[in-house]
Coordinates of N, CA and C in Angstrom, one line a residue:
M1 N 102.3 70.4 103.4 CA 102.5 71.8 104.5 C 102.8 73.1 103.1
K2 N 102.2 73.8 104.1 CA 101.6 74.9 103.6 C 102.4 76.5 103.9
T3 N 103.2 77.4 103.8 CA 104.2 77.7 104.3 C 103.5 79.4 104.0
I4 N 102.9 79.8 105.1 CA 102.3 81.1 105.2 C 103.0 82.1 105.3
I5 N 104.0 82.7 105.9 CA 104.8 82.9 105.6 C 106.2 83.8 106.7
I6 N 106.8 84.2 106.5 CA 108.3 83.9 106.3 C 108.6 85.6 106.4
N7 N 109.5 85.2 107.7 CA 110.2 85.9 108.3 C 111.6 86.8 107.8
K8 N 111.2 87.5 106.7 CA 112.4 87.7 106.1 C 113.4 88.7 106.5
E9 N 113.4 89.4 107.0 CA 113.7 90.6 108.1 C 115.2 89.8 108.5
G10 N 114.3 88.7 109.1 CA 115.6 87.9 110.7 C 116.4 87.2 109.4
L11 N 115.9 86.5 108.4 CA 116.7 85.6 107.6 C 117.5 86.4 106.7
F12 N 117.3 87.5 107.1 CA 118.8 88.5 105.5 C 119.7 89.4 107.0
N13 N 119.3 89.4 108.0 CA 119.9 90.2 109.1 C 120.9 88.4 110.0
N14 N 120.3 87.4 109.7 CA 121.0 86.6 110.7 C 121.5 85.2 110.1
E15 N 122.0 84.6 110.7 CA 123.0 83.5 109.6 C 122.3 82.1 111.1
I16 N 121.5 81.2 109.7 CA 120.7 80.4 110.6 C 122.0 79.5 111.3
L17 N 122.3 78.4 112.2 CA 122.5 77.9 113.3 C 122.4 76.7 112.8
E18 N 121.5 76.9 113.3 CA 120.2 75.3 114.0 C 118.6 75.2 113.8
K19 N 117.7 74.4 113.5 CA 116.5 74.7 112.9 C 115.2 73.5 114.3
W20 N 114.2 74.3 114.3 CA 113.5 73.4 115.4 C 112.2 73.5 114.9
Q21 N 111.3 72.5 114.9 CA 109.6 72.7 114.5 C 109.1 73.5 115.6
A22 N 108.3 73.8 116.0 CA 107.4 74.1 117.3 C 105.5 74.2 116.7
G23 N 105.4 74.0 117.4 CA 102.7 73.6 117.6 C 102.9 75.8 119.0
I24 N 102.0 75.9 118.6 CA 101.9 77.5 118.7 C 100.5 77.0 119.4
V25 N 100.4 77.7 120.8 CA 98.4 77.6 121.3 C 97.5 78.9 120.5
L26 N 97.2 78.2 120.0 CA 96.6 80.0 119.5 C 94.5 80.1 119.9
S27 N 94.0 81.3 119.8 CA 92.8 80.5 119.5 C 92.2 80.3 118.1
G28 N 90.6 80.1 118.4 CA 90.2 79.4 116.5 C 90.4 81.0 116.6
A29 N 90.0 82.3 116.6 CA 90.1 83.5 115.8 C 91.6 83.6 115.2
E30 N 92.2 83.9 116.1 CA 93.4 83.6 115.8 C 94.1 82.5 114.6
T31 N 94.0 81.4 115.1 CA 94.2 80.1 113.9 C 94.0 80.5 112.0
K32 N 92.6 81.2 112.3 CA 91.8 81.3 111.2 C 92.9 82.9 110.3
A33 N 93.1 83.7 111.1 CA 93.9 84.9 111.1 C 95.3 84.6 110.3
I34 N 95.5 83.8 110.6 CA 96.9 82.9 110.0 C 96.9 82.3 108.8
K35 N 95.6 81.8 108.7 CA 96.1 80.9 107.7 C 95.2 81.9 106.5
L36 N 94.5 82.9 106.7 CA 94.1 83.9 106.4 C 95.6 85.7 105.4
G37 N 96.7 84.6 106.1 CA 98.0 86.0 105.7 C 97.8 86.8 106.7
Q38 N 97.7 86.9 107.9 CA 97.9 88.5 108.3 C 98.1 88.6 109.2
T39 N 99.5 88.0 109.5 CA 100.5 88.4 110.3 C 101.2 88.5 109.9
S40 N 102.5 88.9 111.0 CA 103.0 89.1 110.6 C 104.9 88.5 112.0
L41 N 105.8 88.4 111.0 CA 107.0 88.1 111.8 C 108.1 89.0 112.3
K42 N 107.6 90.4 111.9 CA 108.7 91.5 111.6 C 109.1 91.5 113.2
N43 N 110.4 91.7 113.5 CA 110.6 92.6 114.9 C 110.7 91.2 116.0
S44 N 109.7 90.2 115.6 CA 109.7 88.7 116.6 C 110.6 88.3 117.1
F45 N 110.9 87.3 118.1 CA 111.9 86.9 119.0 C 111.4 86.1 120.2
I46 N 112.0 84.6 120.4 CA 111.1 83.3 120.8 C 112.5 84.0 122.6
Q47 N 111.2 83.6 123.7 CA 111.9 84.0 124.9 C 111.4 82.6 125.7
I48 N 112.7 81.7 127.1 CA 112.9 81.1 126.9 C 113.1 81.6 128.8
D49 N 111.4 81.2 129.7 CA 111.3 81.5 131.2 C 111.8 81.2 132.3
S50 N 112.0 80.9 133.6 CA 111.9 80.4 134.3 C 111.6 79.0 134.6
N51 N 110.3 79.3 134.1 CA 109.8 77.8 134.2 C 110.1 77.4 133.2
K52 N 110.7 77.2 131.9 CA 111.0 76.7 131.2 C 109.7 76.3 130.3
E53 N 109.0 77.6 130.0 CA 108.4 77.4 128.9 C 109.0 78.2 127.7
V54 N 108.5 78.0 126.6 CA 109.2 78.9 125.4 C 107.7 79.3 125.0
W55 N 108.0 81.2 124.7 CA 107.9 82.3 124.2 C 107.0 82.8 123.4
L56 N 106.2 83.1 122.1 CA 106.8 83.5 120.6 C 106.5 84.8 121.2
V57 N 107.7 86.2 121.1 CA 106.9 87.5 121.6 C 106.9 88.5 120.5
N58 N 106.1 89.2 120.2 CA 106.5 90.4 119.3 C 105.8 90.2 117.7
A59 N 105.1 88.9 117.7 CA 104.5 88.8 116.4 C 102.6 89.4 116.3
Y60 N 102.4 89.3 115.7 CA 101.2 90.0 115.2 C 100.9 89.5 114.4
I61 N 99.2 89.0 114.5 CA 98.3 88.0 114.5 C 96.8 88.9 114.5
A62 N 96.6 89.7 113.2 CA 95.5 90.8 113.3 C 94.5 89.8 113.7
P63 N 93.5 91.1 114.5 CA 92.1 90.7 114.4 C 91.0 89.3 113.5
Y64 N 90.6 88.4 113.4 CA 89.4 88.1 112.7 C 89.1 88.3 112.6
K65 N 87.9 89.3 111.5 CA 86.9 90.4 111.2 C 85.4 89.6 112.4
P66 N 85.5 88.5 111.4 CA 84.1 87.7 111.5 C 83.9 87.5 113.1
A67 N 85.1 87.7 113.7 CA 85.4 87.2 115.3 C 85.2 88.1 116.2
Q68 N 85.4 89.5 115.6 CA 85.2 90.6 116.5 C 84.0 90.6 117.6
G69 N 83.1 90.0 118.0 CA 81.8 89.9 119.0 C 83.1 89.0 120.2
Q70 N 83.9 87.5 119.6 CA 84.3 87.0 120.7 C 85.8 87.4 121.0
Q71 N 86.4 88.2 120.1 CA 87.6 89.3 119.9 C 87.9 90.4 121.5
N72 N 86.7 90.8 122.5 CA 87.2 91.5 123.1 C 87.8 92.1 123.7
N73 N 88.8 93.7 123.6 CA 90.4 93.6 123.9 C 91.5 92.8 123.3
Y74 N 91.6 92.8 122.7 CA 92.3 91.3 121.5 C 93.7 92.2 121.7
N75 N 94.5 91.3 121.9 CA 95.8 92.4 121.6 C 96.9 91.8 120.7
P76 N 97.2 92.2 119.5 CA 97.9 91.0 118.2 C 99.2 90.5 118.9
Y77 N 99.6 91.8 119.7 CA 101.4 91.4 120.4 C 101.5 90.8 121.1
K78 N 100.3 90.0 121.8 CA 100.7 89.6 123.1 C 101.1 87.9 122.6
K79 N 102.2 88.0 124.1 CA 102.9 86.6 124.2 C 101.6 85.4 123.9
R80 N 102.7 84.6 122.4 CA 101.9 83.0 122.7 C 103.4 82.3 122.8
K81 N 102.4 80.6 123.6 CA 103.1 79.9 124.3 C 103.5 79.3 122.9
L82 N 104.7 78.5 122.9 CA 105.4 77.7 121.6 C 105.3 76.0 122.9
L83 N 105.3 74.6 121.6 CA 104.8 73.6 122.4 C 106.3 72.6 121.9
L84 N 107.0 72.8 123.1 CA 108.8 72.2 122.5 C 108.4 70.9 123.7
N85 N 109.4 69.5 123.5 CA 109.2 68.7 123.9 C 110.4 69.3 125.1
H86 N 110.7 68.2 126.1 CA 112.0 68.7 126.9 C 112.9 69.3 127.0
K87 N 113.5 68.0 126.0 CA 114.9 67.7 125.2 C 115.1 69.3 124.6
E88 N 113.9 69.4 124.4 CA 114.6 70.5 122.7 C 115.0 72.1 123.6
I89 N 113.9 72.1 125.3 CA 113.8 73.3 125.3 C 115.2 72.9 126.4
D90 N 115.5 72.4 126.6 CA 117.0 72.3 127.4 C 118.2 72.6 126.1
A91 N 117.8 71.7 125.2 CA 118.9 72.0 124.3 C 119.4 73.3 124.1
L92 N 118.3 74.7 123.5 CA 118.0 75.9 123.3 C 118.3 76.1 124.4
I93 N 117.4 75.9 125.3 CA 119.1 77.0 126.5 C 119.7 76.7 126.9
G94 N 120.6 75.8 126.9 CA 121.9 75.3 127.0 C 122.5 76.6 125.7
K95 N 122.2 76.9 124.5 CA 122.3 77.0 123.7 C 122.4 78.5 122.9
K96 N 121.2 78.6 124.0 CA 121.0 80.7 124.2 C 122.4 80.7 124.9
T97 N 122.2 79.6 126.0 CA 123.5 80.9 126.6 C 125.3 81.1 126.1
Q98 N 124.9 80.7 125.0 CA 126.4 81.1 123.9 C 126.6 82.5 123.8
K99 N 127.9 83.5 124.1 CA 127.7 84.9 124.1 C 126.8 85.3 122.3
G100 N 126.2 86.0 121.7 CA 126.0 86.3 120.0 C 125.2 85.3 120.0
L101 N 123.5 85.0 120.3 CA 123.2 84.0 119.9 C 121.5 84.1 120.0
T102 N 120.8 84.1 119.3 CA 119.6 84.7 119.8 C 118.5 83.1 118.8
I103 N 117.4 83.5 119.0 CA 116.2 82.4 118.9 C 115.4 83.5 118.1
I104 N 114.8 83.1 116.8 CA 113.7 84.0 116.0 C 112.7 82.9 115.6
P105 N 111.3 82.9 115.1 CA 111.1 82.4 114.5 C 111.5 82.5 113.3
I106 N 111.3 81.7 112.3 CA 111.6 81.7 110.4 C 110.5 81.6 109.7
S107 N 109.6 80.4 110.2 CA 108.2 80.5 109.8 C 106.9 80.1 109.6
L108 N 105.8 80.8 109.7 CA 105.3 79.5 110.0 C 103.8 79.3 108.7
Y109 N 103.0 77.9 109.3 CA 103.1 77.1 108.2 C 102.3 76.3 108.8
T110 N 101.5 75.3 107.4 CA 100.6 74.1 108.1 C 100.2 73.1 108.5
N111 N 100.9 72.3 108.9 CA 100.7 71.3 109.0 C 99.3 70.0 109.2
R112 N 98.4 69.6 108.1 CA 98.1 69.3 108.3 C 97.1 70.6 108.2
R113 N 95.7 70.0 109.6 CA 95.2 71.6 109.9 C 95.8 72.3 111.5
L114 N 96.6 72.6 111.8 CA 97.5 72.5 112.5 C 98.4 73.4 112.1
V115 N 99.1 75.0 112.9 CA 99.7 75.8 112.5 C 101.2 75.1 113.6
K116 N 101.8 75.4 112.7 CA 103.9 75.3 112.9 C 103.9 76.7 112.8
V117 N 105.3 76.8 113.5 CA 106.1 77.7 113.6 C 107.4 77.3 114.1
E118 N 108.4 78.0 112.5 CA 110.1 77.2 112.3 C 110.3 77.9 113.4
I119 N 111.5 77.5 114.3 CA 112.4 78.2 115.3 C 113.4 78.1 114.3
A120 N 114.6 79.2 114.6 CA 115.9 79.0 114.5 C 117.1 80.0 115.8
L121 N 118.3 78.7 115.3 CA 119.1 79.3 116.8 C 120.4 80.4 115.3
V122 N 120.6 81.6 115.6 CA 120.9 82.0 115.0 C 121.8 83.2 115.7
R123 N 122.8 83.8 114.2 CA 124.1 84.5 114.9 C 123.8 85.4 114.2
G124 N 123.8 87.2 114.1 CA 123.6 88.4 113.9 C 125.4 88.1 112.0
K125 N 124.2 88.7 111.4 CA 125.7 89.1 109.8 C 126.2 89.6 110.5
T126 N 127.0 90.6 109.9 CA 128.5 91.5 110.2 C 127.9 92.3 108.4
K127 N 127.9 93.8 108.7 CA 127.3 94.9 107.4 C 128.4 94.3 106.2
I128 N 129.4 93.2 106.1 CA 130.3 92.5 105.3 C 129.2 91.4 104.5
D129 N 129.0 90.9 105.2 CA 128.2 89.8 104.7 C 126.9 90.1 104.2
K130 N 126.1 91.2 104.8 CA 125.0 91.2 103.8 C 125.8 92.0 102.6
R131 N 126.2 93.1 102.8 CA 126.8 93.0 101.7 C 126.9 92.4 100.1
E132 N 127.6 91.4 101.1 CA 128.3 90.0 99.9 C 126.6 89.4 99.5
I133 N 125.2 89.4 99.9 CA 124.5 88.6 100.1 C 123.9 90.0 98.6
I134 N 123.7 90.8 98.8 CA 123.3 91.6 97.8 C 123.8 91.7 96.9
K135 N 125.5 91.9 96.8 CA 125.7 91.7 95.2 C 125.8 90.0 94.8
K136 N 125.5 88.9 95.3 CA 125.5 87.8 94.5 C 123.8 88.5 94.2
R137 N 123.3 88.4 94.4 CA 121.4 88.7 93.9 C 121.7 89.8 92.5
E138 N 122.2 90.5 93.0 CA 122.7 91.3 91.7 C 122.6 91.0 90.5
I139 N 123.6 90.6 90.5 CA 124.7 89.2 89.4 C 123.7 88.5 89.0
Q140 N 122.9 87.8 89.6 CA 122.3 86.2 89.4 C 121.3 87.5 88.8
R141 N 120.7 88.2 89.3 CA 120.1 89.6 88.1 C 120.3 90.0 87.0
E142 N 121.4 90.4 86.8 CA 122.0 89.9 85.9 C 122.0 88.8 84.3
I143 N 122.8 87.7 85.0 CA 122.2 86.7 84.6 C 121.3 86.1 84.0
K144 N 119.8 87.1 84.5 CA 118.5 86.2 84.2 C 118.1 87.0 82.7
R145 N 118.6 88.2 83.2 CA 118.2 89.9 82.5 C 118.4 89.4 80.6
T146 N 120.0 88.8 81.2 CA 120.8 89.2 80.1 C 120.7 87.9 78.9
L147 N 119.8 86.3 79.4 CA 119.7 85.8 78.8 C 117.7 85.6 78.4
K148 N 117.2 86.5 79.3 CA 115.4 86.2 78.8 C 116.0 87.4 77.0
Q149 N 117.0 88.3 76.9 CA 117.2 89.6 75.9 C 117.4 88.6 75.0
K150 N 118.6 87.1 74.9 CA 118.6 86.6 74.0 C 118.3 85.7 73.2

């Protein structure tokens, strides 16, 4: 399992409550672009439509340069279908109805030759929580610096 990209902004701004693993429907050129790391999950989210289909919305996957002839009118921000079983989809629908909860992609990774998405049910953090995390990071950096100097 090789992690390709992590949604750092989403992890910083939200508290993870529960995680799921989902497959993603991609074209061959999109798969190659993802494996090269030409993608971004910034500001992306998961949407569930009335047909109980799960979609990855607003994720950027760059056009794959060698396949430009086959990728006419390619939209890098198009909706991409996620593959989950019915029990997982029903659980997502039930939990998303609670106020203040959202579903976001956390990371893209490869499992053998397949590209997978790790999605999570999250609750937004407050400013105070974010400040505490920043303070903890700074304290850890200071401790590492002082240990290196000795």
